[in-house]
Coordinates of C-alpha atoms and ligand atoms in Angstrom, one line a residue:
X1 CA -28.4 -19.9 37.3
X2 CA -31.5 -19.8 39.5
X3 CA -31.4 -22.2 42.4
X4 CA -27.8 -23.4 41.7
X5 CA -25.0 -23.0 44.2
X6 CA -23.4 -19.6 43.7
X7 CA -19.7 -19.6 42.7
X8 CA -17.4 -17.7 45.1
X9 CA -14.0 -18.0 43.4
X10 CA -13.3 -14.6 41.9
X11 CA -11.6 -15.9 38.8
X12 CA -14.5 -18.3 38.0
X13 CA -16.9 -15.3 38.6
X14 CA -14.8 -13.2 36.2
X15 CA -15.0 -15.9 33.5
X16 CA -18.8 -16.3 34.2
X17 CA -19.2 -12.6 33.5
X18 CA -17.7 -13.0 30.1
X19 CA -20.3 -15.8 29.2
X20 CA -17.9 -18.2 27.3
X21 CA -20.7 -19.8 25.4
X22 CA -21.3 -16.5 23.5
X23 CA -17.7 -16.5 22.3
X24 CA -18.4 -19.4 19.9
X25 CA -20.2 -17.6 17.1
X26 CA -17.5 -14.9 17.0
X27 CA -14.8 -17.6 16.8
X28 CA -16.7 -19.4 14.1
X29 CA -17.2 -16.2 12.2
X30 CA -13.4 -15.6 12.2
X31 CA -12.9 -19.0 10.7
X32 CA -15.5 -18.3 7.9
X33 CA -13.6 -15.0 7.1
X34 CA -10.3 -16.8 7.0
X35 CA -11.8 -19.4 4.6
X36 CA -13.2 -16.6 2.5
X37 CA -9.8 -14.9 2.1
X38 CA -8.7 -17.9 -0.1
X39 CA -5.2 -17.5 1.4
X40 CA -5.5 -19.3 4.7
X41 CA -3.3 -22.4 4.8
X42 CA -4.9 -24.9 7.2
X43 CA -1.6 -26.6 8.2
X44 CA 0.7 -23.6 8.2
X45 CA 1.9 -22.9 11.8
X46 CA 2.0 -19.1 11.3
X47 CA -1.5 -19.0 9.8
X48 CA -2.7 -21.2 12.7
X49 CA -1.1 -19.0 15.3
X50 CA -2.6 -15.8 13.7
X51 CA -6.0 -17.4 13.4
X52 CA -5.9 -18.4 17.1
X53 CA -4.8 -14.9 18.1
X54 CA -7.7 -13.4 16.0
X55 CA -10.1 -15.8 17.7
X56 CA -8.8 -14.9 21.1
X57 CA -9.3 -11.2 20.3
X58 CA -12.8 -11.8 19.1
X59 CA -14.0 -14.3 21.7
X60 CA -12.5 -14.1 25.2
X61 CA -11.4 -10.4 24.9
X62 CA -14.0 -8.4 22.9
X63 CA -17.0 -10.7 23.4
X64 CA -15.9 -10.9 27.1
X65 CA -15.8 -7.1 27.2
X66 CA -19.2 -6.9 25.5
X67 CA -20.9 -9.3 28.0
X68 CA -19.3 -7.7 31.1
X69 CA -20.3 -4.2 30.0
X70 CA -23.8 -5.5 29.3
X71 CA -24.1 -7.0 32.8
X72 CA -22.7 -3.7 34.2
X73 CA -25.4 -1.6 32.6
X74 CA -28.1 -4.1 33.4
X75 CA -27.2 -4.4 37.0
X76 CA -30.3 -2.6 38.3
X77 CA -32.7 -4.6 36.2
X78 CA -30.8 -7.8 37.0
X79 CA -31.1 -7.0 40.7
X80 CA -34.9 -7.4 40.3
X81 CA -35.1 -10.2 37.7
X82 CA -31.9 -12.2 38.2
X83 CA -30.4 -11.2 41.6
X84 CA -28.2 -14.3 41.6
X85 CA -26.0 -12.9 38.7
X86 CA -22.4 -11.9 39.7
X87 CA -22.9 -8.1 39.9
X88 CA -26.3 -7.8 41.7
X89 CA -25.4 -10.6 44.1
X90 CA -22.4 -8.6 45.2
X91 CA -20.0 -11.5 44.5
X92 CA -17.7 -9.2 42.6
X93 CA -17.1 -5.6 43.6
X94 CA -18.0 -2.7 41.2
X95 CA -14.3 -1.8 41.1
X96 CA -13.3 -5.3 40.0
X97 CA -16.0 -5.1 37.2
X98 CA -14.6 -1.8 35.9
X99 CA -11.1 -3.2 35.9
X100 CA -12.3 -6.3 34.0
X101 CA -14.1 -4.1 31.4
X102 CA -10.9 -2.0 30.7
X103 CA -8.6 -5.0 30.8
X104 CA -10.6 -6.9 28.2
X105 CA -11.1 -3.9 26.0
X106 CA -7.5 -2.8 26.0
X107 CA -6.3 -6.4 25.7
X108 CA -8.6 -6.9 22.6
X109 CA -7.5 -3.7 21.0
X110 CA -3.8 -4.5 21.8
X111 CA -4.1 -8.0 20.1
X112 CA -5.8 -6.4 17.1
X113 CA -3.0 -3.9 16.6
X114 CA -0.4 -6.7 17.2
X115 CA -2.1 -8.7 14.4
X116 CA -1.8 -5.7 12.0
X117 CA 1.9 -5.5 12.7
X118 CA 2.3 -9.3 12.4
X119 CA 0.4 -9.4 9.1
X120 CA 2.4 -6.4 7.8
X121 CA -0.7 -4.3 7.1
X122 CA 0.0 -0.8 5.9
X123 CA -3.5 0.3 7.2
X124 CA -4.4 -1.0 10.7
X125 CA -7.6 -2.6 9.5
X126 CA -7.7 -5.1 12.5
X127 CA -7.5 -2.2 15.0
X128 CA -10.2 -0.3 13.1
X129 CA -12.5 -3.3 13.1
X130 CA -11.9 -3.9 16.8
X131 CA -12.6 -0.3 17.7
X132 CA -15.7 -0.3 15.6
X133 CA -16.9 -3.6 17.2
X134 CA -16.2 -2.3 20.7
X135 CA -18.2 0.9 19.9
X136 CA -21.2 -1.1 18.8
X137 CA -20.9 -3.2 21.9
X138 CA -20.9 0.0 24.0
X139 CA -24.0 1.6 22.4
X140 CA -25.8 -1.8 22.4
X141 CA -25.8 -1.8 26.2
X142 CA -25.1 1.7 27.5
X143 CA -27.4 4.7 27.6
X144 CA -28.4 6.9 26.0
X145 CA -28.6 4.7 22.8
X146 CA -29.0 1.3 24.5
X147 CA -29.8 -0.3 21.2
X148 CA -31.0 -3.5 22.9
X149 CA -34.1 -1.6 23.9
X150 CA -35.2 -1.5 20.3
X151 CA -36.3 -4.8 18.6
X152 CA -35.0 -4.0 15.1
X153 CA -31.8 -2.1 15.9
X154 CA -30.8 -4.2 18.8
X155 CA -31.3 -7.5 17.1
X156 CA -29.6 -6.3 13.9
X157 CA -26.7 -5.1 15.9
X158 CA -26.5 -8.5 17.5
X159 CA -26.9 -10.4 14.2
X160 CA -24.3 -8.3 12.3
X161 CA -21.8 -8.4 15.1
X162 CA -22.0 -12.1 15.2
X163 CA -21.9 -12.7 11.5
X164 CA -20.3 -9.8 9.6
X165 CA -17.7 -8.4 12.0
X166 CA -15.8 -11.6 12.8
X167 CA -15.9 -12.6 9.2
X168 CA -14.4 -9.2 8.2
X169 CA -11.7 -9.7 10.8
X170 CA -10.8 -13.2 9.5
X171 CA -10.8 -12.1 5.9
X172 CA -8.9 -8.9 6.5
X173 CA -6.2 -10.8 8.4
X174 CA -5.5 -13.3 5.7
X175 CA -6.5 -11.4 2.5
X176 CA -8.4 -8.3 1.4
X177 CA -11.8 -7.2 2.7
X178 CA -13.6 -6.2 -0.4
X179 CA -16.8 -4.1 -0.7
X180 CA -18.8 -7.0 -2.3
X181 CA -18.0 -9.3 0.6
X182 CA -18.9 -6.5 3.1
X183 CA -22.3 -6.1 1.4
X184 CA -22.9 -9.9 1.3
X185 CA -22.1 -10.3 5.0
X186 CA -24.1 -7.3 6.0
X187 CA -27.0 -8.9 4.1
X188 CA -26.3 -12.3 5.7
X189 CA -26.6 -10.6 9.1
X190 CA -30.3 -10.4 8.5
X191 CA -30.4 -14.1 9.2
X192 CA -28.6 -13.3 12.4
X193 CA -31.4 -10.8 13.2
X194 CA -33.9 -13.6 12.7
X195 CA -31.9 -15.8 15.1
X196 CA -31.8 -13.0 17.7
X197 CA -35.6 -12.6 17.4
X198 CA -36.1 -16.3 18.3
X199 CA -34.6 -15.5 21.7
X200 CA -37.1 -12.7 22.4
X201 CA -40.1 -15.1 22.6
X202 CA -39.1 -16.4 26.1
X203 CA -39.1 -12.9 27.7
X204 CA -42.3 -11.3 26.3
X205 CA -43.9 -10.4 29.6
X206 CA -40.7 -9.1 31.3
X207 CA -39.8 -7.1 28.2
X208 CA -43.3 -5.6 28.0
X209 CA -43.1 -4.6 31.7
X210 CA -39.6 -3.0 31.2
X211 CA -40.8 -1.1 28.1
X212 CA -38.5 -3.1 25.8
X213 CA -39.8 -3.1 22.2
X214 CA -38.8 -6.6 21.2
X215 CA -40.5 -7.7 18.0
X216 CA -42.9 -10.2 19.7
X217 CA -43.9 -7.3 22.1
X218 CA -44.3 -4.8 19.2
X219 CA -46.0 -7.0 16.7
X220 CA -47.5 -9.9 18.7
X221 CA -46.4 -13.5 18.7
X222 CA -48.0 -14.5 15.4
X223 CA -46.6 -11.7 13.2
X224 CA -43.2 -11.8 14.9
X225 CA -42.7 -15.5 14.3
X226 CA -43.3 -15.1 10.6
X227 CA -41.0 -12.1 10.5
X228 CA -38.4 -14.2 12.2
X229 CA -38.5 -17.2 9.9
X230 CA -38.8 -15.0 6.8
X231 CA -35.6 -13.1 7.6
X232 CA -33.7 -16.4 8.3
X233 CA -34.9 -18.2 5.2
X234 CA -35.1 -15.4 2.6
X235 CA -31.6 -14.2 3.5
X236 CA -30.0 -17.6 3.1
X237 CA -31.9 -18.4 -0.1
X238 CA -30.8 -15.0 -1.4
X239 CA -27.2 -15.9 -0.6
X240 CA -27.5 -19.3 -2.2
X241 CA -28.9 -17.6 -5.4
X242 CA -26.0 -15.2 -5.4
X243 CA -23.5 -18.0 -5.1
X244 CA -25.2 -19.8 -8.0
X245 CA -26.0 -17.0 -10.4
X246 CA -23.7 -14.3 -9.2
X247 CA -20.5 -16.2 -8.6
X248 CA -21.0 -19.4 -10.6
X249 CA -20.2 -21.4 -7.4
X250 CA -22.9 -24.0 -8.2
X251 CA -21.7 -26.8 -5.9
X252 CA -21.4 -24.5 -2.9
X253 CA -24.9 -23.0 -3.7
X254 CA -26.3 -26.5 -3.8
X255 CA -24.7 -27.4 -0.4
X256 CA -26.1 -24.2 1.1
X257 CA -29.5 -25.0 -0.2
X258 CA -29.3 -28.5 1.3
X259 CA -28.4 -26.8 4.6
X260 CA -31.4 -24.4 4.4
X261 CA -34.0 -27.2 3.9
X262 CA -33.6 -28.8 7.4
X263 CA -33.9 -25.3 9.0
X264 CA -37.3 -24.8 7.2
X265 CA -38.3 -28.3 8.3
X266 CA -37.5 -27.5 12.0
X267 CA -39.4 -24.2 11.7
X268 CA -42.5 -26.0 10.8
X269 CA -42.0 -28.9 13.2
X270 CA -41.0 -26.8 16.3
X271 CA -40.9 -23.1 16.0
X272 CA -44.1 -22.0 14.1
X273 CA -46.5 -24.2 16.1
X274 CA -45.3 -22.8 19.4
X275 CA -42.4 -20.3 19.4
X276 CA -42.6 -19.7 23.1
X277 CA -42.4 -23.3 24.2
X278 CA -40.1 -24.5 21.4
X279 CA -37.5 -21.7 21.0
X280 CA -34.6 -23.6 22.6
X281 CA -35.5 -26.9 20.8
X282 CA -35.7 -25.0 17.5
X283 CA -32.3 -23.3 18.0
X284 CA -30.6 -26.5 19.0
X285 CA -31.9 -28.4 15.9
X286 CA -31.7 -25.7 13.3
X287 CA -28.7 -23.5 14.2
X288 CA -26.0 -26.1 13.3
X289 CA -27.3 -26.0 9.7
X290 CA -27.2 -22.2 9.7
X291 CA -23.6 -22.0 10.9
X292 CA -22.4 -24.6 8.5
X293 CA -24.2 -22.6 5.7
X294 CA -22.1 -19.6 6.8
X295 CA -18.9 -21.7 6.5
X296 CA -20.0 -23.0 3.1
X297 CA -20.4 -19.4 1.9
X298 CA -17.0 -18.6 3.2
X299 CA -15.5 -21.5 1.4
X300 CA -17.3 -20.5 -1.8
X301 CA -15.9 -17.0 -1.6
X302 CA -12.5 -18.4 -0.9
X303 CA -12.7 -20.7 -3.9
X304 CA -13.7 -17.8 -6.1
X305 CA -10.7 -15.7 -4.8
X306 CA -8.3 -18.6 -5.4
X307 CA -9.6 -19.0 -9.0
X308 CA -9.3 -15.3 -9.6
X309 CA -5.7 -15.2 -8.2
X310 CA -4.7 -18.2 -10.3
X311 CA -6.2 -16.6 -13.4
X312 CA -4.4 -13.3 -12.6
X313 CA -1.0 -15.0 -12.1
X314 CA -1.3 -17.1 -15.3
X315 CA -2.2 -13.9 -17.2
X316 CA 0.9 -12.2 -15.8
X317 CA 3.2 -15.0 -17.0
Ligands
LIG401 C1 -24.4 -8.4 25.2 C2 -24.9 -9.2 24.1 C3 -26.0 -9.9 24.2 C4 -26.8 -10.0 25.5 O1 -27.9 -9.2 25.4 P1 -29.1 -9.2 26.5 O2 -28.8 -8.2 27.5 O3 -30.4 -9.2 25.8 O4 -28.9 -10.7 27.2 P2 -28.8 -11.0 28.7 O5 -30.1 -10.6 29.3 O6 -28.6 -12.5 28.7 O7 -27.7 -10.4 29.3 C5 -24.2 -9.2 22.7 C6 -24.1 -7.9 22.1 C7 -23.2 -7.9 20.9 C8 -22.8 -6.5 20.5 C9 -24.0 -5.8 19.8 C10 -21.6 -6.4 19.6 C11 -20.5 -7.4 19.8 C12 -19.3 -6.9 19.1 C13 -18.1 -7.9 19.0 C14 -17.8 -8.6 20.3 C15 -16.9 -7.2 18.4 C16 -16.0 -8.1 17.7 C17 -15.1 -7.3 16.8 C18 -14.1 -8.1 16.1 C19 -14.5 -9.4 15.6 C20 -13.3 -7.3 15.2

């Protein structure tokens, strides 16, 4: 951080490169997927151990890999804008960064395959998801695609990787990942796109100078702020409608609706009047409601799966 004393311990620098705060959404997403499977038993030691291993794979390993590779490919820009970061400040050697990237990637892939074996999967779905996620991470940061340079593609990659991918991992580990849930979570990721746009308001000038087409740069602040809140709200309202009318999960739909209303309140209180000054205040106030909405949806799908399994087994008797 600017002005703060710079860390010199190599292990603390390594952890700093992985940005631990960014592991949290992935870890949460895995829990939502486990809930959605309908099979996760909260006090079963084996389930707990598998869940923790899956969270470890998604958070410290694969998100850690993502963040390290992102800082690696941004090292020249960071040398100008944020020279105090670990790589441009020279506090970690380039060779050590490369070793860290490979160690986290191979560690994450190794855990994913271990989970496939442990869960007795015939098809290595966890490994496939981990390879796919790592590929998205790579093209997000690395040239020639460098998705982060494009407002829509970069933010959607971010939103879907934080919402859909870890959910899929949690659900595939404990149950079956079905096409309807894949479509639902890919759609839910549009809310993640909206959340990612919120973060773009703080860096409009820098992005413009660097030629990054973030949505506030491309459309201007006023249009971008409405695109942002519309994607967040319409997506979640759509999911609530699907829970209510599509799945008949009326209680969960009502809870989700109750969690959307405070987000709209905070949009009008903080974000819409001044998205540049109030972006952090808005995220801090509204995001907890969004993430609990995600869990509510996972629980609703899990409940539906349990009811379907009970009906199937009573029909088989
Ligand atoms: C690197 C990321 C965000 C930082 O972007 P930015 O450069 O704008 O920010 P800084 O200036 O602060 O550095 C996150 C990118 C996420 C990526 C698109 C995909 C993540 C994939 C998952 C980690 C994979 C998980 C797979 C698993 C659950 C099976």
